[in-house]
């Protein structure tokens, strides 16, 4: 039995973590994530959860404490963004390298300098190779659903990798929505308690974080990459099981009007809702456009992306981050590699948008669709990387 | 011992037992070895506390060195209040 309650993205993350019965939360507040930590500390103060809440002095310490707790076999949650995520950077690799399940909510925000507290994806994109599973949410409902699913995937004994649940800062973190939540018992049955392979235990001492020089480091990393493959397989089982419970269907990708589309936009996060709306309007005008939203970003669902875009003649890839000096933005690079590696050559162009919280307008999205349609006709890209919404 | 493949090593580089540093011969790293003048040593155990490698062995009247692990950092020689430890090139 689900009920409907009004929550912001941050509150939904805290609520989902509470229902997931986390054993340890170690976190440091940072805008726009602060409310997650605030709300969770209230749950603890009110005795609504039996969670060990660790107030730390920085995000680096937050991730360190999470690593220690996860090693001890605890279910662990934290939240951060932007500079805070950057400060965790070193520890992100340790969490994944030691194969520790940890769930982290990331209210995506731009990185300094210049100082900016608003949304873009440069924080998580800067950490995209850190060995964490990553999903991007479109709205508050997805934040709630993904935090719960993340524990299941992250803690699976064949996976054992930390997982970041991304959602756009302010746009989602501070927006209040009516969302459907599960009963506590339903979440409990879905997640059960965390099982462990190896853990810190004084009665059975083990060595964690040992030295692995040229003799074994490579093997450990190769094994870690294999865990990503396992995560990719397990992912679909988790979303199917969650669908049975919640009635909400997730997949690798959300496909919208793609069957007969000539041109499509692919993008992450909250922007996709608006893009679909514009696509609908253009469909009304007889223009064959579609939208693709990947939920899963790491491991990247290449096979599914290719399948979903099988009949597309031109594609615009929206990136809310710059990969400085690279040929394309981070998402576009993955898309290019995905297409090229299968010998599929279609005109693809990259659109950089929305940095530091700059809004993208329906008119601009319409322009992108029209450009993609034009590109489909010409069969050739005019401009490889476009900056939309910046003053020229 | 033959080397294990990536499929064979325990996940996350875990060594599923404790105290494994005992088996690691860090003494191999040494360029200088601490040599204790047992006549000078007053058995104050300052070196025992300071040694980062737990390589000072406590004896009844004076201390000794576990050369299997001592990596020759020289901290013990520096800290000994009666200058009973000399660092000698290997
Ligand atoms: S030289 Fe360093 S490692 Fe060796 S016994 Fe002295 S303090 Fe310990
Ligand atoms: S510090 Fe010097 S005097 Fe004290 S126990 Fe060590 S060697 Fe002996």
CSV table of C-alpha atoms and ligand atoms in Angstrom, one decimal:
chain,number,residue,atom,x,y,z
A,1,UNK,CA,0.0,0.0,0.0
A,2,UNK,CA,1.6,3.2,-1.0
A,3,UNK,CA,0.6,6.7,0.1
A,4,UNK,CA,1.2,10.1,-1.4
A,5,UNK,CA,3.2,12.8,0.4
A,6,UNK,CA,4.7,16.1,-0.5
A,7,UNK,CA,8.5,16.1,-0.3
A,8,UNK,CA,11.3,18.0,-1.8
A,9,UNK,CA,14.1,16.1,-3.5
A,10,UNK,CA,16.3,16.4,-0.5
A,11,UNK,CA,13.6,15.3,1.9
A,12,UNK,CA,12.8,12.4,-0.4
A,13,UNK,CA,16.4,11.3,-0.2
A,14,UNK,CA,16.4,11.5,3.6
A,15,UNK,CA,13.1,9.7,3.8
A,16,UNK,CA,14.2,6.9,1.5
A,17,UNK,CA,17.4,6.5,3.5
A,18,UNK,CA,15.3,6.3,6.7
A,19,UNK,CA,13.1,3.7,5.3
A,20,UNK,CA,16.1,1.7,4.1
A,21,UNK,CA,17.1,1.5,7.8
A,22,UNK,CA,20.6,2.7,7.3
A,23,UNK,CA,23.0,1.8,10.2
A,24,UNK,CA,25.4,4.7,9.7
A,25,UNK,CA,25.1,8.2,8.2
A,26,UNK,CA,28.3,10.2,8.0
A,27,UNK,CA,27.8,13.5,6.2
A,28,UNK,CA,28.8,17.1,6.0
A,29,UNK,CA,26.2,19.7,4.9
A,30,UNK,CA,26.8,21.6,1.7
A,31,UNK,CA,24.3,23.7,-0.4
A,32,UNK,CA,22.1,22.5,-2.0
A,33,UNK,CA,22.3,19.1,-0.2
A,34,UNK,CA,22.2,20.5,3.4
A,35,UNK,CA,18.5,19.6,4.0
A,36,UNK,CA,19.2,15.9,3.5
A,37,UNK,CA,21.6,15.9,6.4
A,38,UNK,CA,19.4,18.2,8.4
A,39,UNK,CA,16.3,16.1,8.0
A,40,UNK,CA,18.1,12.9,8.7
A,41,UNK,CA,19.6,14.3,11.9
A,42,UNK,CA,16.0,15.2,13.0
A,43,UNK,CA,15.0,11.5,12.4
A,44,UNK,CA,17.9,10.5,14.6
A,45,UNK,CA,17.1,13.1,17.3
A,46,UNK,CA,13.4,12.1,17.3
A,47,UNK,CA,14.3,8.4,17.7
A,48,UNK,CA,12.6,7.5,14.4
A,49,UNK,CA,15.7,5.6,13.3
A,50,UNK,CA,18.4,3.5,14.9
A,51,UNK,CA,21.1,5.1,12.9
A,52,UNK,CA,24.6,6.1,14.1
A,53,UNK,CA,24.8,9.7,12.9
A,54,UNK,CA,28.4,10.9,12.6
A,55,UNK,CA,29.0,14.6,12.4
A,56,UNK,CA,32.3,15.0,10.6
A,57,UNK,CA,34.5,18.0,10.0
A,58,UNK,CA,34.7,17.7,6.2
A,59,UNK,CA,33.4,15.6,3.3
A,60,UNK,CA,36.8,13.8,3.1
A,61,UNK,CA,36.1,12.6,6.7
A,62,UNK,CA,32.5,11.9,5.8
A,63,UNK,CA,33.5,9.4,3.1
A,64,UNK,CA,36.3,8.0,5.3
A,65,UNK,CA,33.8,7.3,8.1
A,66,UNK,CA,31.4,5.7,5.5
A,67,UNK,CA,34.2,3.5,4.3
A,68,UNK,CA,35.0,2.4,7.8
A,69,UNK,CA,31.4,1.7,8.6
A,70,UNK,CA,30.8,-0.2,5.4
A,71,UNK,CA,33.9,-2.3,6.1
A,72,UNK,CA,32.3,-3.2,9.4
A,73,UNK,CA,29.2,-4.5,7.6
A,74,UNK,CA,26.9,-1.5,8.1
A,75,UNK,CA,24.4,-0.2,5.6
A,76,UNK,CA,25.8,3.3,4.9
A,77,UNK,CA,24.4,6.5,3.5
A,78,UNK,CA,25.8,9.9,2.8
A,79,UNK,CA,25.1,13.0,0.7
A,80,UNK,CA,27.1,15.7,-0.9
A,81,UNK,CA,27.7,17.8,-4.1
A,82,UNK,CA,30.1,20.1,-5.8
A,83,UNK,CA,33.2,21.1,-3.8
A,84,UNK,CA,32.2,18.5,-1.2
A,85,UNK,CA,32.3,15.8,-3.7
A,86,UNK,CA,35.6,17.1,-5.0
A,87,UNK,CA,37.0,17.0,-1.4
A,88,UNK,CA,35.9,13.3,-1.3
A,89,UNK,CA,37.6,12.5,-4.5
A,90,UNK,CA,40.4,10.5,-3.0
A,91,UNK,CA,38.1,8.5,-0.8
A,92,UNK,CA,35.7,7.7,-3.7
A,93,UNK,CA,38.4,5.6,-5.2
A,94,UNK,CA,39.0,3.9,-1.9
A,95,UNK,CA,35.4,3.0,-1.4
A,96,UNK,CA,35.1,1.4,-4.9
A,97,UNK,CA,38.6,-0.1,-4.8
A,98,UNK,CA,37.8,-1.9,-1.5
A,99,UNK,CA,34.5,-2.9,-3.0
A,100,UNK,CA,32.3,-1.3,-0.4
A,101,UNK,CA,28.6,-0.7,-0.8
A,102,UNK,CA,27.7,2.9,0.1
A,103,UNK,CA,24.9,4.9,-1.2
A,104,UNK,CA,25.4,8.6,-1.8
A,105,UNK,CA,22.9,11.2,-2.8
A,106,UNK,CA,24.4,13.9,-5.0
A,107,UNK,CA,22.5,17.2,-5.5
A,108,UNK,CA,24.5,18.2,-8.5
A,109,UNK,CA,26.0,21.6,-8.4
A,110,UNK,CA,28.6,23.6,-10.4
A,111,UNK,CA,32.2,23.6,-9.3
A,112,UNK,CA,34.2,26.7,-8.4
A,113,UNK,CA,35.8,29.0,-9.6
A,114,UNK,CA,33.8,31.3,-10.0
A,115,UNK,CA,31.8,30.3,-7.0
A,116,UNK,CA,28.3,29.1,-7.9
A,117,UNK,CA,25.8,27.1,-5.9
A,118,UNK,CA,23.4,26.2,-8.7
A,119,UNK,CA,23.0,23.1,-10.8
A,120,UNK,CA,25.1,21.6,-13.4
A,121,UNK,CA,26.8,18.2,-13.7
A,122,UNK,CA,30.4,19.1,-13.5
A,123,UNK,CA,30.7,17.7,-10.0
A,124,UNK,CA,29.8,14.1,-10.8
A,125,UNK,CA,31.3,14.2,-14.3
A,126,UNK,CA,34.6,15.1,-12.6
A,127,UNK,CA,34.3,11.9,-10.7
A,128,UNK,CA,32.9,9.8,-13.4
A,129,UNK,CA,35.8,7.3,-13.5
A,130,UNK,CA,35.9,6.7,-9.8
A,131,UNK,CA,34.4,3.3,-10.0
A,132,UNK,CA,31.0,4.2,-8.6
A,133,UNK,CA,27.7,3.1,-10.1
A,134,UNK,CA,25.8,6.2,-11.1
A,135,UNK,CA,22.2,7.1,-11.9
A,136,UNK,CA,20.6,10.4,-12.8
A,137,UNK,CA,17.1,11.3,-11.6
A,138,UNK,CA,14.6,13.4,-13.4
A,139,UNK,CA,12.3,14.3,-10.5
A,140,UNK,CA,11.6,13.9,-6.8
A,141,UNK,CA,9.8,10.5,-7.2
A,142,UNK,CA,12.9,9.1,-8.9
A,143,UNK,CA,15.2,10.3,-6.1
A,144,UNK,CA,13.1,8.4,-3.6
A,145,UNK,CA,12.9,5.3,-5.8
A,146,UNK,CA,16.6,5.3,-6.7
A,147,UNK,CA,17.9,5.7,-3.1
A,148,UNK,CA,16.0,2.5,-2.1
A,149,UNK,CA,17.0,0.6,-5.3
A,150,UNK,CA,20.6,1.8,-4.9
A,151,UNK,CA,21.0,-0.1,-1.6
A,152,UNK,CA,19.8,-3.3,-3.2
A,153,UNK,CA,22.2,-3.0,-6.2
A,154,UNK,CA,25.2,-1.7,-4.3
A,155,UNK,CA,25.0,-4.3,-1.6
A,156,UNK,CA,24.5,-7.3,-3.9
A,157,UNK,CA,27.2,-9.8,-3.2
A,158,UNK,CA,28.1,-10.1,-6.9
A,159,UNK,CA,28.3,-6.3,-7.2
A,160,UNK,CA,29.7,-4.7,-4.0
A,161,UNK,CA,30.2,-1.3,-5.4
A,162,UNK,CA,29.3,2.1,-4.1
A,163,UNK,CA,26.5,4.0,-5.9
A,164,UNK,CA,25.8,7.7,-6.4
A,165,UNK,CA,22.2,8.9,-7.0
A,166,UNK,CA,22.4,12.2,-8.8
A,167,UNK,CA,19.7,14.8,-9.0
A,168,UNK,CA,19.8,18.4,-10.1
A,169,UNK,CA,20.6,20.9,-7.3
A,170,UNK,CA,17.7,23.2,-6.5
A,171,UNK,CA,15.6,22.1,-9.5
A,172,UNK,CA,15.0,18.8,-7.8
A,173,UNK,CA,16.6,19.1,-4.4
A,174,UNK,CA,14.4,22.1,-3.4
A,175,UNK,CA,11.3,21.4,-5.5
A,176,UNK,CA,8.4,20.0,-3.6
A,177,UNK,CA,6.4,17.3,-5.4
A,178,UNK,CA,3.7,14.9,-4.4
A,179,UNK,CA,5.3,11.5,-4.5
A,180,UNK,CA,4.3,7.9,-3.8
A,181,UNK,CA,6.1,6.3,-1.0
A,182,UNK,CA,6.1,2.7,0.1
A,183,UNK,CA,5.3,1.4,3.6
A,184,UNK,CA,8.3,0.9,5.9
A,185,UNK,CA,7.7,-2.8,5.9
A,186,UNK,CA,7.6,-3.0,2.1
A,187,UNK,CA,11.0,-1.3,1.9
A,188,UNK,CA,12.3,-3.6,4.7
A,189,UNK,CA,11.2,-6.7,2.8
A,190,UNK,CA,12.7,-5.4,-0.5
A,191,UNK,CA,16.1,-4.7,1.1
A,192,UNK,CA,16.4,-7.2,3.9
A,193,UNK,CA,19.5,-6.8,6.0
A,194,UNK,CA,22.9,-6.3,4.4
A,195,UNK,CA,24.9,-9.5,3.9
A,196,UNK,CA,28.7,-9.3,3.9
A,197,UNK,CA,31.5,-11.3,2.4
A,198,UNK,CA,34.4,-9.8,4.4
A,199,UNK,CA,34.2,-7.4,7.3
A,200,UNK,CA,36.1,-5.8,10.1
A,201,UNK,CA,35.7,-8.1,13.0
A,202,UNK,CA,38.0,-8.3,16.0
A,203,UNK,CA,37.2,-12.0,16.4
A,204,UNK,CA,38.3,-12.8,12.9
A,205,UNK,CA,40.9,-10.3,11.9
A,206,UNK,CA,41.5,-9.5,8.2
A,207,UNK,CA,43.7,-7.2,6.3
A,208,UNK,CA,42.0,-4.4,4.3
A,209,UNK,CA,43.6,-1.8,2.2
A,210,UNK,CA,46.8,-3.9,1.7
A,211,UNK,CA,49.6,-2.9,-0.6
A,212,UNK,CA,49.3,-4.1,-4.1
A,213,UNK,CA,52.3,-3.1,-6.2
A,214,UNK,CA,53.0,-4.0,-9.8
A,215,UNK,CA,52.4,-7.6,-8.8
A,216,UNK,CA,48.7,-7.4,-8.0
A,217,UNK,CA,47.2,-3.9,-8.5
A,218,UNK,CA,46.3,-4.5,-12.1
A,219,UNK,CA,44.5,-7.7,-11.2
A,220,UNK,CA,42.5,-5.9,-8.5
A,221,UNK,CA,41.4,-3.2,-11.0
A,222,UNK,CA,40.5,-5.7,-13.7
A,223,UNK,CA,38.4,-7.4,-11.1
A,224,UNK,CA,36.7,-4.1,-10.2
A,225,UNK,CA,35.8,-3.5,-13.8
A,226,UNK,CA,34.2,-6.9,-13.8
A,227,UNK,CA,32.1,-5.8,-10.9
A,228,UNK,CA,30.7,-3.0,-13.1
A,229,UNK,CA,29.6,-5.7,-15.6
A,230,UNK,CA,27.9,-7.6,-12.8
A,231,UNK,CA,26.3,-4.3,-11.7
A,232,UNK,CA,25.0,-3.9,-15.2
A,233,UNK,CA,23.4,-7.3,-15.2
A,234,UNK,CA,22.0,-7.1,-11.6
A,235,UNK,CA,20.6,-3.6,-12.3
A,236,UNK,CA,17.8,-5.0,-14.4
A,237,UNK,CA,16.8,-7.5,-11.8
A,238,UNK,CA,16.7,-4.8,-9.2
A,239,UNK,CA,14.4,-2.5,-11.2
A,240,UNK,CA,12.1,-5.3,-12.2
A,241,UNK,CA,11.7,-6.4,-8.6
A,242,UNK,CA,11.1,-2.8,-7.5
A,243,UNK,CA,8.5,-2.5,-10.3
A,244,UNK,CA,6.6,-5.4,-8.8
A,245,UNK,CA,6.6,-3.7,-5.5
A,246,UNK,CA,6.0,-0.1,-6.4
A,247,UNK,CA,4.3,-0.3,-9.9
A,248,UNK,CA,6.9,2.2,-11.1
A,249,UNK,CA,9.0,0.8,-14.0
A,250,UNK,CA,12.6,1.7,-14.4
A,251,UNK,CA,15.0,0.5,-17.1
A,252,UNK,CA,18.4,1.4,-18.4
A,253,UNK,CA,16.8,4.1,-20.5
A,254,UNK,CA,13.5,6.0,-20.8
A,255,UNK,CA,12.5,6.1,-24.5
A,256,UNK,CA,10.1,8.6,-25.7
A,257,UNK,CA,8.6,8.7,-29.2
A,258,UNK,CA,11.7,7.1,-30.7
A,259,UNK,CA,10.2,4.3,-32.9
A,260,UNK,CA,9.8,6.4,-36.0
A,261,UNK,CA,11.8,9.5,-35.0
A,262,UNK,CA,14.3,11.0,-37.4
A,263,UNK,CA,16.0,13.2,-34.9
A,264,UNK,CA,16.5,12.8,-31.2
A,265,UNK,CA,17.8,14.5,-28.1
A,266,UNK,CA,19.6,12.6,-25.4
A,267,UNK,CA,20.2,14.1,-22.0
A,268,UNK,CA,20.4,13.5,-18.3
A,269,UNK,CA,18.4,14.6,-15.3
A,270,UNK,CA,15.6,17.1,-14.8
A,271,UNK,CA,15.9,18.7,-18.2
A,272,UNK,CA,14.5,15.6,-19.9
A,273,UNK,CA,11.0,16.4,-18.8
A,274,UNK,CA,11.0,19.7,-20.6
A,275,UNK,CA,12.6,18.2,-23.6
A,276,UNK,CA,9.8,15.6,-23.8
A,277,UNK,CA,7.2,18.4,-23.6
A,278,UNK,CA,8.8,20.2,-26.5
A,279,UNK,CA,9.1,17.0,-28.4
A,280,UNK,CA,5.4,16.4,-28.0
A,281,UNK,CA,4.6,19.9,-29.3
A,282,UNK,CA,6.8,19.4,-32.3
A,283,UNK,CA,5.1,16.0,-33.0
A,284,UNK,CA,1.9,17.9,-33.1
A,285,UNK,CA,3.4,19.9,-35.9
A,286,UNK,CA,4.3,16.7,-37.7
A,287,UNK,CA,8.0,16.7,-36.9
A,288,UNK,CA,9.5,13.3,-36.1
A,289,UNK,CA,11.4,13.8,-33.0
A,290,UNK,CA,12.1,11.7,-29.9
A,291,UNK,CA,13.9,11.8,-26.6
A,292,UNK,CA,16.2,9.4,-24.8
A,293,UNK,CA,17.0,9.6,-21.1
A,294,UNK,CA,19.5,7.2,-19.6
A,295,UNK,CA,18.9,6.6,-15.9
A,296,UNK,CA,22.1,4.6,-15.6
A,297,UNK,CA,25.3,6.5,-16.5
A,298,UNK,CA,27.9,4.2,-15.0
A,299,UNK,CA,28.1,1.5,-16.1
A,300,UNK,CA,27.1,3.1,-19.4
A,301,UNK,CA,24.3,1.2,-21.2
A,302,UNK,CA,25.9,1.3,-24.7
A,303,UNK,CA,24.0,-1.7,-26.0
A,304,UNK,CA,20.6,-0.3,-25.0
A,305,UNK,CA,21.4,3.2,-26.3
A,306,UNK,CA,22.3,1.8,-29.7
A,307,UNK,CA,19.1,-0.3,-29.8
A,308,UNK,CA,16.9,2.7,-28.8
A,309,UNK,CA,18.5,4.9,-31.4
A,310,UNK,CA,18.6,2.3,-34.2
A,311,UNK,CA,16.6,4.3,-36.7
A,312,UNK,CA,17.7,7.8,-35.8
A,313,UNK,CA,19.2,9.9,-38.5
A,314,UNK,CA,20.6,12.6,-36.4
A,315,UNK,CA,21.3,13.0,-32.7
A,316,UNK,CA,21.8,16.0,-30.3
A,317,UNK,CA,23.6,15.1,-27.1
A,318,UNK,CA,23.0,17.6,-24.3
A,319,UNK,CA,25.8,18.0,-21.7
A,320,UNK,CA,25.4,20.0,-18.6
A,321,UNK,CA,29.2,20.0,-18.1
A,322,UNK,CA,32.3,20.8,-20.1
A,323,UNK,CA,35.1,18.4,-20.4
A,324,UNK,CA,37.7,21.1,-20.9
A,325,UNK,CA,39.9,20.6,-23.9
A,326,UNK,CA,38.2,17.3,-24.9
A,327,UNK,CA,36.6,17.0,-28.3
A,328,UNK,CA,33.1,16.7,-26.6
A,329,UNK,CA,31.3,16.9,-23.3
A,330,UNK,CA,31.3,13.8,-21.2
A,331,UNK,CA,28.0,12.3,-22.2
A,332,UNK,CA,28.7,13.0,-25.9
A,333,UNK,CA,32.1,11.3,-25.7
A,334,UNK,CA,30.4,8.2,-24.5
A,335,UNK,CA,27.7,8.4,-27.2
A,336,UNK,CA,30.4,8.9,-29.9
A,337,UNK,CA,32.4,5.9,-28.7
A,338,UNK,CA,29.2,3.8,-28.5
A,339,UNK,CA,28.2,4.6,-32.1
A,340,UNK,CA,31.7,4.5,-33.6
A,341,UNK,CA,32.7,1.2,-31.9
A,342,UNK,CA,29.8,-0.5,-33.7
A,343,UNK,CA,30.6,1.1,-37.0
A,344,UNK,CA,27.5,3.2,-36.9
A,345,UNK,CA,28.2,6.6,-38.3
A,346,UNK,CA,25.3,9.1,-38.0
A,347,UNK,CA,25.6,12.9,-37.6
A,348,UNK,CA,25.8,13.6,-33.9
A,349,UNK,CA,26.4,17.0,-32.4
A,350,UNK,CA,27.0,18.1,-28.8
A,351,UNK,CA,25.1,20.9,-27.0
A,352,UNK,CA,26.6,22.3,-23.9
A,353,UNK,CA,23.9,24.0,-21.8
A,354,UNK,CA,22.8,25.1,-18.4
A,355,UNK,CA,26.1,25.6,-16.6
A,356,UNK,CA,26.0,27.1,-13.2
A,357,UNK,CA,22.2,26.9,-13.1
A,358,UNK,CA,21.5,28.8,-16.3
A,359,UNK,CA,18.0,27.8,-17.5
A,360,UNK,CA,17.4,26.2,-20.8
A,361,UNK,CA,14.1,27.4,-22.4
A,362,UNK,CA,11.6,25.5,-24.5
A,363,UNK,CA,12.5,27.8,-27.4
A,364,UNK,CA,16.1,26.8,-27.2
A,365,UNK,CA,15.2,23.1,-27.0
A,366,UNK,CA,13.0,23.6,-30.1
A,367,UNK,CA,15.9,25.2,-31.9
A,368,UNK,CA,18.0,22.1,-31.0
A,369,UNK,CA,15.4,19.7,-32.3
A,370,UNK,CA,15.0,21.8,-35.5
A,371,UNK,CA,18.8,21.8,-36.0
A,372,UNK,CA,18.8,18.0,-35.5
A,373,UNK,CA,16.1,17.6,-38.1
A,374,UNK,CA,18.0,19.8,-40.5
A,375,UNK,CA,21.1,17.8,-39.8
A,376,UNK,CA,19.3,14.5,-40.5
A,377,UNK,CA,18.2,15.9,-43.9
A,378,UNK,CA,21.7,17.1,-44.8
A,379,UNK,CA,23.3,14.0,-43.3
A,380,UNK,CA,26.2,16.1,-42.0
A,381,UNK,CA,26.9,18.1,-38.8
A,382,UNK,CA,27.4,21.8,-39.2
A,383,UNK,CA,28.9,22.6,-35.8
A,384,UNK,CA,30.2,19.8,-33.6
A,385,UNK,CA,29.9,21.5,-30.3
A,386,UNK,CA,27.3,24.2,-29.7
A,387,UNK,CA,26.9,26.3,-26.6
A,388,UNK,CA,23.2,27.1,-26.0
A,389,UNK,CA,22.0,29.8,-23.7
A,390,UNK,CA,25.3,31.6,-23.4
A,391,UNK,CA,25.6,35.3,-24.4
A,392,UNK,CA,27.6,35.4,-27.6
B,1,UNK,CA,54.4,-19.3,-5.3
B,2,UNK,CA,52.7,-18.9,-8.6
B,3,UNK,CA,50.8,-15.6,-9.1
B,4,UNK,CA,47.0,-15.5,-8.9
B,5,UNK,CA,44.9,-14.1,-11.8
B,6,UNK,CA,42.2,-11.4,-11.3
B,7,UNK,CA,39.6,-14.1,-11.0
B,8,UNK,CA,41.4,-15.8,-8.2
B,9,UNK,CA,42.3,-12.9,-5.9
B,10,UNK,CA,39.9,-12.1,-3.0
B,11,UNK,CA,37.7,-9.1,-3.9
B,12,UNK,CA,38.9,-5.6,-3.1
B,13,UNK,CA,42.4,-6.8,-2.3
B,14,UNK,CA,41.3,-8.2,1.0
B,15,UNK,CA,43.7,-10.5,2.7
B,16,UNK,CA,41.3,-12.8,4.6
B,17,UNK,CA,43.5,-13.0,7.7
B,18,UNK,CA,45.1,-10.6,10.1
B,19,UNK,CA,48.6,-9.6,11.2
B,20,UNK,CA,50.0,-10.2,7.7
B,21,UNK,CA,52.6,-7.5,8.0
B,22,UNK,CA,54.6,-9.9,10.2
B,23,UNK,CA,55.3,-11.9,7.0
B,24,UNK,CA,56.5,-8.9,5.1
B,25,UNK,CA,60.2,-8.5,5.2
B,26,UNK,CA,60.5,-4.7,5.4
B,27,UNK,CA,64.1,-5.2,6.6
B,28,UNK,CA,64.9,-5.5,2.9
B,29,UNK,CA,64.5,-1.8,2.5
B,30,UNK,CA,67.3,-1.0,4.9
B,31,UNK,CA,70.5,1.0,4.0
B,32,UNK,CA,71.5,1.7,7.6
B,33,UNK,CA,71.1,-0.7,10.5
B,34,UNK,CA,70.6,0.4,14.1
B,35,UNK,CA,73.3,-1.1,16.4
B,36,UNK,CA,72.7,-1.0,20.1
B,37,UNK,CA,75.5,-0.6,22.6
B,38,UNK,CA,74.0,-2.8,25.3
B,39,UNK,CA,76.4,-1.4,27.9
B,40,UNK,CA,75.0,2.1,27.4
B,41,UNK,CA,71.3,1.1,27.1
B,42,UNK,CA,69.3,2.0,30.3
B,43,UNK,CA,66.3,0.1,29.0
B,44,UNK,CA,64.1,3.2,29.1
B,45,UNK,CA,62.1,1.8,26.2
B,46,UNK,CA,61.8,5.2,24.4
B,47,UNK,CA,63.0,3.5,21.2
B,48,UNK,CA,60.5,0.8,21.7
B,49,UNK,CA,57.7,3.4,21.8
B,50,UNK,CA,59.0,5.4,18.9
B,51,UNK,CA,59.9,2.7,16.4
B,52,UNK,CA,57.2,3.0,13.6
B,53,UNK,CA,57.8,-0.6,12.7
B,54,UNK,CA,57.5,-2.3,16.1
B,55,UNK,CA,61.0,-3.6,15.4
B,56,UNK,CA,62.5,-3.0,18.9
B,57,UNK,CA,62.5,-6.1,21.0
B,58,UNK,CA,62.2,-5.9,24.8
B,59,UNK,CA,64.7,-7.9,26.8
B,60,UNK,CA,65.4,-8.2,30.5
B,61,UNK,CA,68.3,-5.7,30.7
B,62,UNK,CA,68.3,-3.9,27.4
B,63,UNK,CA,66.5,-3.8,24.0
B,64,UNK,CA,67.3,-5.6,20.8
B,65,UNK,CA,66.4,-5.1,17.1
B,66,UNK,CA,64.3,-7.3,14.9
B,67,UNK,CA,66.3,-6.9,11.7
B,68,UNK,CA,63.8,-8.9,9.7
B,69,UNK,CA,61.4,-5.9,9.9
B,70,UNK,CA,63.6,-2.9,10.9
B,71,UNK,CA,63.7,-0.7,7.8
B,72,UNK,CA,66.5,1.5,9.1
B,73,UNK,CA,64.7,4.8,9.5
B,74,UNK,CA,67.0,5.8,12.4
B,75,UNK,CA,64.2,7.2,14.6
B,76,UNK,CA,65.3,5.0,17.5
B,77,UNK,CA,68.9,6.3,17.2
B,78,UNK,CA,67.6,9.9,17.1
B,79,UNK,CA,65.4,9.4,20.2
B,80,UNK,CA,67.7,7.4,22.5
B,81,UNK,CA,68.5,9.7,25.4
B,82,UNK,CA,71.8,8.1,26.1
B,83,UNK,CA,72.9,7.7,22.5
B,84,UNK,CA,73.1,4.0,22.8
B,85,UNK,CA,72.1,3.4,19.2
B,86,UNK,CA,74.4,4.0,16.2
B,87,UNK,CA,73.3,3.8,12.6
B,88,UNK,CA,75.8,1.7,10.7
B,89,UNK,CA,75.8,1.3,6.9
B,90,UNK,CA,74.8,-2.1,5.7
C,1,LIG,S1,65.8,2.1,12.6
C,1,LIG,FE1,63.6,2.7,12.6
C,1,LIG,S2,62.6,0.8,12.1
C,1,LIG,FE2,64.6,0.2,12.8
C,1,LIG,S3,64.4,-0.2,14.9
C,1,LIG,FE3,65.1,1.9,14.7
C,1,LIG,S4,63.1,3.1,14.7
C,1,LIG,FE4,62.6,0.9,14.3
C,2,LIG,S1,66.1,4.5,23.9
C,2,LIG,FE1,68.2,4.0,24.2
C,2,LIG,S2,68.4,3.7,26.3
C,2,LIG,FE2,66.3,3.6,25.9
C,2,LIG,S3,65.8,1.5,25.6
C,2,LIG,FE3,66.2,2.3,23.6
C,2,LIG,S4,68.4,1.9,23.3
C,2,LIG,FE4,68.0,1.7,25.5
